GROMACS .gro file of C-alpha atoms in nm:
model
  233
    1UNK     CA    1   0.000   0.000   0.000
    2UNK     CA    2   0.132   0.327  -0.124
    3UNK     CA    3  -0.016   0.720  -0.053
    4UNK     CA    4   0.071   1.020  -0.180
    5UNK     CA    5   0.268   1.277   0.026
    6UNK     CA    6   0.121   1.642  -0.075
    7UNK     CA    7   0.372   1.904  -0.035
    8UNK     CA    8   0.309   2.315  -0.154
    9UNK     CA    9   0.043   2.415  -0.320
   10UNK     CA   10  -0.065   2.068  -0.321
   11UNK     CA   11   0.170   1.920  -0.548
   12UNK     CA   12   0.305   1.558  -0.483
   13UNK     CA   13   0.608   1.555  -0.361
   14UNK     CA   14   0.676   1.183  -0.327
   15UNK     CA   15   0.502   0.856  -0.194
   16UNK     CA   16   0.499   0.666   0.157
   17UNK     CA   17   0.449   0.308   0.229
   18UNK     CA   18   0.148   0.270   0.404
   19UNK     CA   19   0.126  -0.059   0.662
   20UNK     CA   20  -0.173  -0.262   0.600
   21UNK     CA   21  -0.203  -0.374   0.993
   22UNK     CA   22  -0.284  -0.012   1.005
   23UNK     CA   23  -0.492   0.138   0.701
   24UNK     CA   24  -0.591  -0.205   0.548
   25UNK     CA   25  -0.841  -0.324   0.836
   26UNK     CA   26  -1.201  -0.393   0.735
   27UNK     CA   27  -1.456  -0.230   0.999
   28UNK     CA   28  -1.520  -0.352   1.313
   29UNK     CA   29  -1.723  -0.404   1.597
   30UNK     CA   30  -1.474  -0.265   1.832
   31UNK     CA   31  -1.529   0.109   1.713
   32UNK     CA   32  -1.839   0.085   1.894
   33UNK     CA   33  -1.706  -0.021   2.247
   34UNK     CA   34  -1.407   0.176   2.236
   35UNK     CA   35  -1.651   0.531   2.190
   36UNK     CA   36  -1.902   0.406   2.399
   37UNK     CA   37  -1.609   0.376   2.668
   38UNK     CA   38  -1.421   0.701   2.562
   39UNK     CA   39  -1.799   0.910   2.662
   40UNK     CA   40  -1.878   0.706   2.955
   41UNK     CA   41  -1.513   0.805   3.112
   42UNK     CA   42  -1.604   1.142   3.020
   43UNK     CA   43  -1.910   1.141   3.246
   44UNK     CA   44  -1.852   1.265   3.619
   45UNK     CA   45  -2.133   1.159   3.773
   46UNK     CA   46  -2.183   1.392   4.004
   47UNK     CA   47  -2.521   1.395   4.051
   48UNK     CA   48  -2.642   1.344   4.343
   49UNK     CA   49  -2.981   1.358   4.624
   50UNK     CA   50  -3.064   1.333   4.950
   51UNK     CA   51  -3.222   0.967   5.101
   52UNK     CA   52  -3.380   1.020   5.441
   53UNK     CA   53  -3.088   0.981   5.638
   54UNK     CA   54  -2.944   1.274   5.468
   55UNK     CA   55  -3.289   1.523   5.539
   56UNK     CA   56  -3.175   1.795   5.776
   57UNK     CA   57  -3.504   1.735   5.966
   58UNK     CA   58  -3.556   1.625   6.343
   59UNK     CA   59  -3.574   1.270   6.444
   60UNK     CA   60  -3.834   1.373   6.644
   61UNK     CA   61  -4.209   1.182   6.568
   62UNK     CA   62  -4.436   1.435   6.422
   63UNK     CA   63  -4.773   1.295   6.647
   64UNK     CA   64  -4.853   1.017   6.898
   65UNK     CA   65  -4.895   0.720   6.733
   66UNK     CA   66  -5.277   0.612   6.832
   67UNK     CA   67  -5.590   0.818   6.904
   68UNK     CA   68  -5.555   1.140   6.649
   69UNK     CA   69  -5.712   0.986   6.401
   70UNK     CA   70  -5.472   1.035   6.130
   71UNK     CA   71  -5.249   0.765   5.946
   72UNK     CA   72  -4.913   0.722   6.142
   73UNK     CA   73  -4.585   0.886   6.100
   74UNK     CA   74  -4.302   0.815   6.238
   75UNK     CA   75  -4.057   1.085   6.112
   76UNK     CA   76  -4.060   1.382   5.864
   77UNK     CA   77  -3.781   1.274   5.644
   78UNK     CA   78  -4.004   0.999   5.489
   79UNK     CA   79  -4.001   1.012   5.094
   80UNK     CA   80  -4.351   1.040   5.095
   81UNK     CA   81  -4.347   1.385   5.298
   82UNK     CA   82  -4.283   1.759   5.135
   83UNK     CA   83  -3.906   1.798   5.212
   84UNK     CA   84  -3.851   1.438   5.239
   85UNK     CA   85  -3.546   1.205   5.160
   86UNK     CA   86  -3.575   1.103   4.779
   87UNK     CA   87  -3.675   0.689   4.727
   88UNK     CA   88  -3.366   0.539   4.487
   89UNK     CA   89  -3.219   0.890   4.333
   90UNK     CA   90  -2.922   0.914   4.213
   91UNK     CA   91  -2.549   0.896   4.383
   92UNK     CA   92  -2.257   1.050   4.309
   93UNK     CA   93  -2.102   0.729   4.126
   94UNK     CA   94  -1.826   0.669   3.861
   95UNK     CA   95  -1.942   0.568   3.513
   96UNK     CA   96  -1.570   0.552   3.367
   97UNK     CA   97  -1.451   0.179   3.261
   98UNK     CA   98  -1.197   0.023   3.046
   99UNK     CA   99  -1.188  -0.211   2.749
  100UNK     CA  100  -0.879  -0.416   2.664
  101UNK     CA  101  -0.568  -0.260   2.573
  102UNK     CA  102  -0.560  -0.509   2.231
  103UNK     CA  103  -0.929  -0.387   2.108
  104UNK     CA  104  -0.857  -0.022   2.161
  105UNK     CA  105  -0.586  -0.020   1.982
  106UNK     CA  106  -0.731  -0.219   1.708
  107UNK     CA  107  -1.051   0.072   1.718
  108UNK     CA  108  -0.794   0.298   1.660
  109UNK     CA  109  -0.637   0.144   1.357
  110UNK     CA  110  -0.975   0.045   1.221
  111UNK     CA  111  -1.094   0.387   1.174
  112UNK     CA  112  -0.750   0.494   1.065
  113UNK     CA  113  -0.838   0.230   0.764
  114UNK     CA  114  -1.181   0.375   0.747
  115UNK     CA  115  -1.064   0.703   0.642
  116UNK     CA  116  -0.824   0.606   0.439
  117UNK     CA  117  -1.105   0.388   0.207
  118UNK     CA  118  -1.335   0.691   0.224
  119UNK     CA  119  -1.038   0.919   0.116
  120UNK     CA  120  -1.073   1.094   0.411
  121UNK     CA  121  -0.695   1.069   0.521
  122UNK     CA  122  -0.469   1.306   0.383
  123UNK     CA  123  -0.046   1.291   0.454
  124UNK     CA  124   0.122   1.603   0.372
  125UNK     CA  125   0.496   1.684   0.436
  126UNK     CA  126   0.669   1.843   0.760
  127UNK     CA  127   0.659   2.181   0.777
  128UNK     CA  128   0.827   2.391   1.079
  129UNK     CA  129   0.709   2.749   1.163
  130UNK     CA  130   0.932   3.043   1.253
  131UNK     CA  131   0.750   3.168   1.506
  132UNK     CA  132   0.435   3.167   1.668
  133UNK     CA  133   0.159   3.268   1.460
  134UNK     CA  134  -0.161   3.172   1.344
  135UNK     CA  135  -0.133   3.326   1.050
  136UNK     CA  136   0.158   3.135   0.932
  137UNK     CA  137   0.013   2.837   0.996
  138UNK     CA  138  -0.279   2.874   0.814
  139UNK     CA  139  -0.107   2.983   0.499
  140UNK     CA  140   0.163   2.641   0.505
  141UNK     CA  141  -0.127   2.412   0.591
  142UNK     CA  142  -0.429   2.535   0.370
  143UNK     CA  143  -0.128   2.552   0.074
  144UNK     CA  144  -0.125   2.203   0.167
  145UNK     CA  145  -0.500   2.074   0.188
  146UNK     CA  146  -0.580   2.224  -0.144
  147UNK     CA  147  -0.988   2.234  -0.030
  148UNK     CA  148  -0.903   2.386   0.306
  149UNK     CA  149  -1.266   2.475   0.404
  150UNK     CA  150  -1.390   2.607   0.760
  151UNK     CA  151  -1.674   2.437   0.817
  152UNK     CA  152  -1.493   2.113   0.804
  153UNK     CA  153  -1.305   1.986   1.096
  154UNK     CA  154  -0.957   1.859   1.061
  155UNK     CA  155  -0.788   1.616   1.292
  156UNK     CA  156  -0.391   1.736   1.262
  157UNK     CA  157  -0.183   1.496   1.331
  158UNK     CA  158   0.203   1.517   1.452
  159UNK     CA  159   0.521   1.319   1.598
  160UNK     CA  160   0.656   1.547   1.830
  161UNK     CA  161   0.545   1.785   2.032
  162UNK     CA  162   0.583   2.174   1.934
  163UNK     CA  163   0.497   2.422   2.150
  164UNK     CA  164   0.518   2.728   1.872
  165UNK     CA  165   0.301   2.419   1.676
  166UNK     CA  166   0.051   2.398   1.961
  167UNK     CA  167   0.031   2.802   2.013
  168UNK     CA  168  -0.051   2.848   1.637
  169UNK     CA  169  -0.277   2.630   1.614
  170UNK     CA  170  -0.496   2.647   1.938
  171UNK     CA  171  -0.729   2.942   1.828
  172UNK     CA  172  -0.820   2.789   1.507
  173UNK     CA  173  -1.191   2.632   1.593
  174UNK     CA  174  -1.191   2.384   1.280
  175UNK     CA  175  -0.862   2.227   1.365
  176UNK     CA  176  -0.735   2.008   1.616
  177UNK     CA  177  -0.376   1.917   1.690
  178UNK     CA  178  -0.316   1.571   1.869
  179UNK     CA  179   0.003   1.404   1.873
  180UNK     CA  180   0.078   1.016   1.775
  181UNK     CA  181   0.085   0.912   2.156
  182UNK     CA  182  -0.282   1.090   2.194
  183UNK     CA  183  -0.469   0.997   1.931
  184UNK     CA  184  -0.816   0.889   2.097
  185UNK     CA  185  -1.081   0.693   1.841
  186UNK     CA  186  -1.364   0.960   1.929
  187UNK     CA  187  -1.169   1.245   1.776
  188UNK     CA  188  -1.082   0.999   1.467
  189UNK     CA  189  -1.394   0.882   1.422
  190UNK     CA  190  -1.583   1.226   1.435
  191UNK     CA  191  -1.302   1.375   1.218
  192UNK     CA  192  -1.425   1.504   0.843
  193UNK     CA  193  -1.019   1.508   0.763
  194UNK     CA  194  -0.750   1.312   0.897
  195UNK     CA  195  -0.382   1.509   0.803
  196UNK     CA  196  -0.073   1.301   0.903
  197UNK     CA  197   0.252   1.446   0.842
  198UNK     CA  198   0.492   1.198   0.660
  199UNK     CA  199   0.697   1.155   0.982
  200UNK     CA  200   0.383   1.069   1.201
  201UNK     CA  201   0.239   0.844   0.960
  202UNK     CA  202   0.612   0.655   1.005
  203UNK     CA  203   0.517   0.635   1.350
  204UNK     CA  204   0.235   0.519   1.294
  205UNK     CA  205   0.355   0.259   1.100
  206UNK     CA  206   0.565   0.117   1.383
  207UNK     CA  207   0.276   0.117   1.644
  208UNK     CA  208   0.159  -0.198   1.385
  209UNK     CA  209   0.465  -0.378   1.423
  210UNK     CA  210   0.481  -0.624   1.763
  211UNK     CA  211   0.598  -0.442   2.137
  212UNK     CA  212   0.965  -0.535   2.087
  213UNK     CA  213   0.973  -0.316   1.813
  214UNK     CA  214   0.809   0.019   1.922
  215UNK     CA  215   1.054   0.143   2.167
  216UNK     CA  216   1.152   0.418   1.932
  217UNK     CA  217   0.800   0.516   1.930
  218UNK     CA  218   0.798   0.547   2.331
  219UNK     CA  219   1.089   0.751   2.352
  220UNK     CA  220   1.007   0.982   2.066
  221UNK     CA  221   0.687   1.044   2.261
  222UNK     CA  222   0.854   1.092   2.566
  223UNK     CA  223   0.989   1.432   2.434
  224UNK     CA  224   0.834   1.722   2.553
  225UNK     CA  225   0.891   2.056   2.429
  226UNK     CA  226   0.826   2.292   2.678
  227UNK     CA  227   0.971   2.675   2.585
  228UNK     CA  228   0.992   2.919   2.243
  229UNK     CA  229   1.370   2.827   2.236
  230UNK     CA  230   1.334   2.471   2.188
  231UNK     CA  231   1.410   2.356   2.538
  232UNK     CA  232   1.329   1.955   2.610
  233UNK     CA  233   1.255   1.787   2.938
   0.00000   0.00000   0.00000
């Protein structure tokens, strides 16, 4: 498997060897559970009411219990009473679960195939900026993504992190920057473009091979730019 690599003003600029354990997967089932797992560990289930134990009411028994005539009480907090303890409401409670390691990852590289069939992954070449600006950006990447279009949300994808990278791109609404170590099937999935750059989609590449093999992947993820000047911890 073969893909284009787009370089300025969307010209090809040379080809990449795509790995099929990666963008040749037919659709799955496991799409499905790794979403519906993604949203419920989004969920803080915080909600919360008061039983009757909780009611900040007196203990005390609102009449005697024979003679008045009426039906018998034996406290204010019951559920039944104005102000009363709520019967089976809901507890602050955590919704959040995971799925095996093995069918995430294969989600992930399912839809990865998926857009690639629906020639909705696009791999473009490595650009650096200069300096921080938005502006910049926008001009290398829409020369890029010949059809750059606003209303369509782009998942940007990158090897390393970049803070002047991450500050250009932050205030753009449409686009999304997530690096090869964050990629979360949600954000692919929901994606109306993929962009790799060529060295991510290398990286990607790797992630398909077996564990021995992806060490280089772990410590090129490990790198974390963290000033203007190019600092690493």
């Amino acid at each position: 498997m073969k893909a284009n690599i787009v370089g300025e003003n969307g010209t090809s600029v040379g080809s990449i060897e795509l790995n099929p354990k990666i963008f040749d997967i037919k659709d799955s089932k496991s799409i499905y559970y790794a979403i519906k797992s993604e949203h419920a560990n989004l969920r803080q289930g915080t909600a919360q009411t008061r039983d009757r134990s909780e009611v900040a009411y007196s203990g005390k028994k609102p009449w005697r219990q024979k003679g008045t005539g009426r039906a018998r009480a034996g406290t204010r907090r019951s559920p039944i009473w104005v102000g009363g303890g709520t019967t089976f409401g809901p507890q602050m409670r955590d919704y959040s679960y995971h799925i095996p390691r093995k069918m995430k990852r294969h989600a992930l590289f399912s839809v990865l195939s998926q857009k690639y069939q629906e020639s909705k992954l696009l791999i473009i070449d490595d650009f650096e900026l200069a300096s921080v600006k938005t502006r910049d950006f926008l001009g290398a990447f829409s020369a890029r993504v010949s059809e750059y279009q606003v209303s369509t949300n782009y998942l940007y994808i990158v090897a390393r992190v970049d803070i002047r990278l991450k500050k250009s791109v932050r205030n753009i609404p449409n686009i999304k920057l997530r690096y090869c170590s964050q990629l979360v099937v949600k954000e692919l999935y929901y994606a109306d473009i993929v962009v790799l750059t060529k060295q991510s989609c290398e990286m990607l590449n790797i992630m398909g091979t077996p564990d021995s093999n992806r060490q280089d992947v772990k410590k090129d993820n490990s790198t974390m730019i963290t000033s203007d000047t190019g600092q690493v911890r």
